[in-house]
Amino acid sequence: MLPVVTSPACDLLLTNAVVLTMDGQYTIHRPGAVAITGDSIAAVGPAALACQAAETIDCGGRVVMPGFVNAHTHVPMTLLRGLADDLRLDVWLMGYMMPVERAFVSPDFVRLGTRLGCAEMIRSGVTCFADMYYFEDAIAEATAAAGMRALCGQTVLRFPTPDATSFEESLTLAREFIQRWHGHPLIVPGPAPHAPYTCTPEILRACAELALEFDVPLHIHLSETAQEVDDSRKQHGAPVVPWVKKHGLFEAKVLAAHCVHVDDGEMRALKNANAGVAHNPTSNLKLGAGVAPVTRMLELGVNVGIGTDGAASNNDLDMFEETRLAALLAKGTSGDPTAIPARTALAMATRIGAAAMHLGDVTGSLEPGKRADLIVLDLDRLHNVPAFGHAGDGIYSRIVYASKSTDVVDVMCNGRWLMRNRALLTLDEDELRQAAGREASRVDVFLASREVSVLQKLVAVGGAVELESFEVQVKARVAAEEQVLAVVGGKQLTVIRSSHYHQYDTYWSFDDPDQGWLRYREDEFLDAQGNVTGARSRLTLTGRSREEAFGAVLLSRSRYYAPATHSARFYREYFRPAGERTVEKDRRRWLVAYRGVEFYVHLDRLVKPARGGYFVEVKSRTWSRRDARDKAAVIADLLALFGTSPDDTLSDGYADLAG
Ligand SMILES: [Zn+2]
């Protein structure tokens, strides 16, 4: 009697394929098969062929490989694609992205953006991505509905976000989000402290503890720009990686995006912490951040995946392009064409990327027991023929250097088809295109209204901006400082307090003179010996039209103040003024009482331009026209004491003197 051989059963058998498993041995089955049962891979290669399948699909010699893993993105930002390009990171982020996000990002916005991003990613063969954004709950819902796998990071920042008014609130949101999605078959939830420079040590620690409590990954941006590292050294006395380590970040399973500016010690620290890194070559190039030392990180054993970053800084979510660029950049920056060969690049985009996301047990390669996340790829396109068979590894270079995302034919995630024969099965492309267009029109209207006025642009980035109360003020030239000093030191005035500082003023003018002047002022406070004891920066927007003048004494123009939280360079690039003038001066300032009225007296010595000489400025707050008229009369007398008279040509500050 013959023994009865019972073949294992499976739901689906993919046959007649070139199966790139992307496992640790880079096993290729040619021709090969993949057996799928439920959401998982039952068998690969000859073992799969032995399965009794409910359904068999002949792949016609096409490639079957793991779906691409996009290790870092902000998927709803597809709706901000092309909004602002060719800008420096801070201007792009603080000047455009964050203000628009504050105004527009809502659960509906992120849901639409996520569906658009998922459609684009499925089309290009991505089955799994790592996200970081706001309203992550809506993103997780839309992703799960589209059938994709994702690590969804709920953003935590130290300042208000579109979904939270404080960091305590965003931490609570992150906790509730993780509780709700923990254990979901497609969604892995986690906290996403945005970056060390937008968080505090307390936030980093709280996020790490949250991730530990639920045993979920933590997603963060680390060491993206040289500026970030310089600032970290200045503020914390250490580069970024040791500083976050000190605050407990690496207690958690970390996925760190960028790591462009990390030294050897920091790379070892990442390895020792088993932190994954997401390399985002297009985003880093486009924002001028640099090129991450990927070859060295891989040598040290760090799991380095590849990511597209958000569509606002890329501007697409095409992993074929990123993978090719990762391979090319490593060669171009090292002068070594053997750096990051195609096979390694493709592993970074699949298995290693999944490991970087701490999802290596679940996805990233075609191995029994892992989820069935795979794509079918057509290499028989015009841009990819002929094919050489003499070297087994040739298939990797065909995919990395010649394939395009449009060569993806079928996509399966978690055992479910998301695209068959290039038709999306879970999303409606036409509907998404139209809805995205409507959203862009709304953002256009918002930005157009902001761009018409310097004040509106200032409000958009300045935080609290206030209209100062009216003041009477006058400026005058003085031949020498002695007479002013004598009066201030004499008996006619009472000095209430005094200070001394060095001022660096940058005045910006605009094509439309009605916009007035924008002044960026850096004050250095000086002690009696002339040593710098402190500094501050402020922005002042001075309107052009004078309210009213009493002789040469001016009831002031509208003035708007904002604390200058960015550099002069930031504001220059953000406001794009038509003209710029700089003035440097030494200022002594007294609050005095004269004839029962309090005035500020400034005695200025212009350092630059050197031809400037000495000036005195007298000003006082005022409440009514009548009060202003009375004070104007007193100011005129005070100036006479100083031996001078008002000079109306100085009324635009010192901008007109500067060259
Ligand atoms: Zn990012």
PDB file of N, CA, C and O and ligand atoms in Angstrom, residues 72-74 132 194 219 221 224 257-258 280 283 309-310 313, ligand 1:
ATOM      1  N   HIS A  72      10.037  56.665   6.386  1.00  0.00           N
ATOM      2  CA  HIS A  72       9.751  57.969   7.013  1.00  0.00           C
ATOM      3  C   HIS A  72       8.924  58.831   6.078  1.00  0.00           C
ATOM      4  O   HIS A  72       9.356  59.152   4.969  1.00  0.00           O
ATOM      5  N   THR A  73       7.759  59.215   6.534  1.00  0.00           N
ATOM      6  CA  THR A  73       6.947  60.159   5.752  1.00  0.00           C
ATOM      7  C   THR A  73       5.976  60.883   6.673  1.00  0.00           C
ATOM      8  O   THR A  73       5.895  60.592   7.880  1.00  0.00           O
ATOM      9  N   HIS A  74       5.340  61.881   6.093  1.00  0.00           N
ATOM     10  CA  HIS A  74       4.240  62.583   6.758  1.00  0.00           C
ATOM     11  C   HIS A  74       3.137  62.525   5.715  1.00  0.00           C
ATOM     12  O   HIS A  74       3.012  63.423   4.891  1.00  0.00           O
ATOM     13  N   MET A 132       4.419  60.272  10.638  1.00  0.00           N
ATOM     14  CA  MET A 132       4.463  61.170  11.796  1.00  0.00           C
ATOM     15  C   MET A 132       3.651  62.395  11.409  1.00  0.00           C
ATOM     16  O   MET A 132       3.988  63.089  10.461  1.00  0.00           O
ATOM     17  N   HIS A 194       8.534  65.393  17.775  1.00  0.00           N
ATOM     18  CA  HIS A 194       8.928  65.854  16.434  1.00  0.00           C
ATOM     19  C   HIS A 194      10.442  65.874  16.229  1.00  0.00           C
ATOM     20  O   HIS A 194      10.948  65.317  15.270  1.00  0.00           O
ATOM     21  N   HIS A 219       9.003  57.446  17.027  1.00  0.00           N
ATOM     22  CA  HIS A 219       9.456  58.012  15.748  1.00  0.00           C
ATOM     23  C   HIS A 219       9.855  59.470  15.962  1.00  0.00           C
ATOM     24  O   HIS A 219       9.089  60.247  16.527  1.00  0.00           O
ATOM     25  N   HIS A 221      12.667  62.944  14.425  1.00  0.00           N
ATOM     26  CA  HIS A 221      13.696  63.471  13.516  1.00  0.00           C
ATOM     27  C   HIS A 221      14.951  63.740  14.349  1.00  0.00           C
ATOM     28  O   HIS A 221      14.863  64.432  15.364  1.00  0.00           O
ATOM     29  N   GLU A 224      19.113  66.498  11.564  1.00  0.00           N
ATOM     30  CA  GLU A 224      18.808  66.675  10.141  1.00  0.00           C
ATOM     31  C   GLU A 224      19.754  67.683   9.493  1.00  0.00           C
ATOM     32  O   GLU A 224      20.175  67.501   8.355  1.00  0.00           O
ATOM     33  N   ALA A 257      14.623  59.576  11.998  1.00  0.00           N
ATOM     34  CA  ALA A 257      14.695  60.034  10.615  1.00  0.00           C
ATOM     35  C   ALA A 257      15.897  60.961  10.443  1.00  0.00           C
ATOM     36  O   ALA A 257      16.201  61.749  11.339  1.00  0.00           O
ATOM     37  N   HIS A 258      16.563  60.829   9.319  1.00  0.00           N
ATOM     38  CA  HIS A 258      17.666  61.685   8.847  1.00  0.00           C
ATOM     39  C   HIS A 258      19.047  61.267   9.358  1.00  0.00           C
ATOM     40  O   HIS A 258      19.796  60.658   8.621  1.00  0.00           O
ATOM     41  N   ASN A 280      16.634  59.727   4.095  1.00  0.00           N
ATOM     42  CA  ASN A 280      15.688  60.408   3.195  1.00  0.00           C
ATOM     43  C   ASN A 280      16.459  61.219   2.164  1.00  0.00           C
ATOM     44  O   ASN A 280      16.554  62.440   2.269  1.00  0.00           O
ATOM     45  N   SER A 283      14.759  64.393   0.246  1.00  0.00           N
ATOM     46  CA  SER A 283      14.430  65.479   1.167  1.00  0.00           C
ATOM     47  C   SER A 283      15.697  66.170   1.661  1.00  0.00           C
ATOM     48  O   SER A 283      15.779  67.392   1.717  1.00  0.00           O
ATOM     49  N   ASP A 309      10.227  60.958   3.191  1.00  0.00           N
ATOM     50  CA  ASP A 309       9.827  62.141   3.938  1.00  0.00           C
ATOM     51  C   ASP A 309       8.491  62.630   3.368  1.00  0.00           C
ATOM     52  O   ASP A 309       7.903  61.983   2.507  1.00  0.00           O
ATOM     53  N   GLY A 310       7.997  63.728   3.861  1.00  0.00           N
ATOM     54  CA  GLY A 310       6.683  64.211   3.409  1.00  0.00           C
ATOM     55  C   GLY A 310       6.733  64.705   1.972  1.00  0.00           C
ATOM     56  O   GLY A 310       7.794  65.091   1.471  1.00  0.00           O
ATOM     57  N   SER A 313       8.397  68.050   0.900  1.00  0.00           N
ATOM     58  CA  SER A 313       9.849  68.246   0.814  1.00  0.00           C
ATOM     59  C   SER A 313      10.499  67.213  -0.088  1.00  0.00           C
ATOM     60  O   SER A 313      11.651  66.873   0.081  1.00  0.00           O
TER      61      SER A 313
HETATM   62 ZN    ZN B   1      10.168  64.253   8.281  1.00  0.00          ZN
END
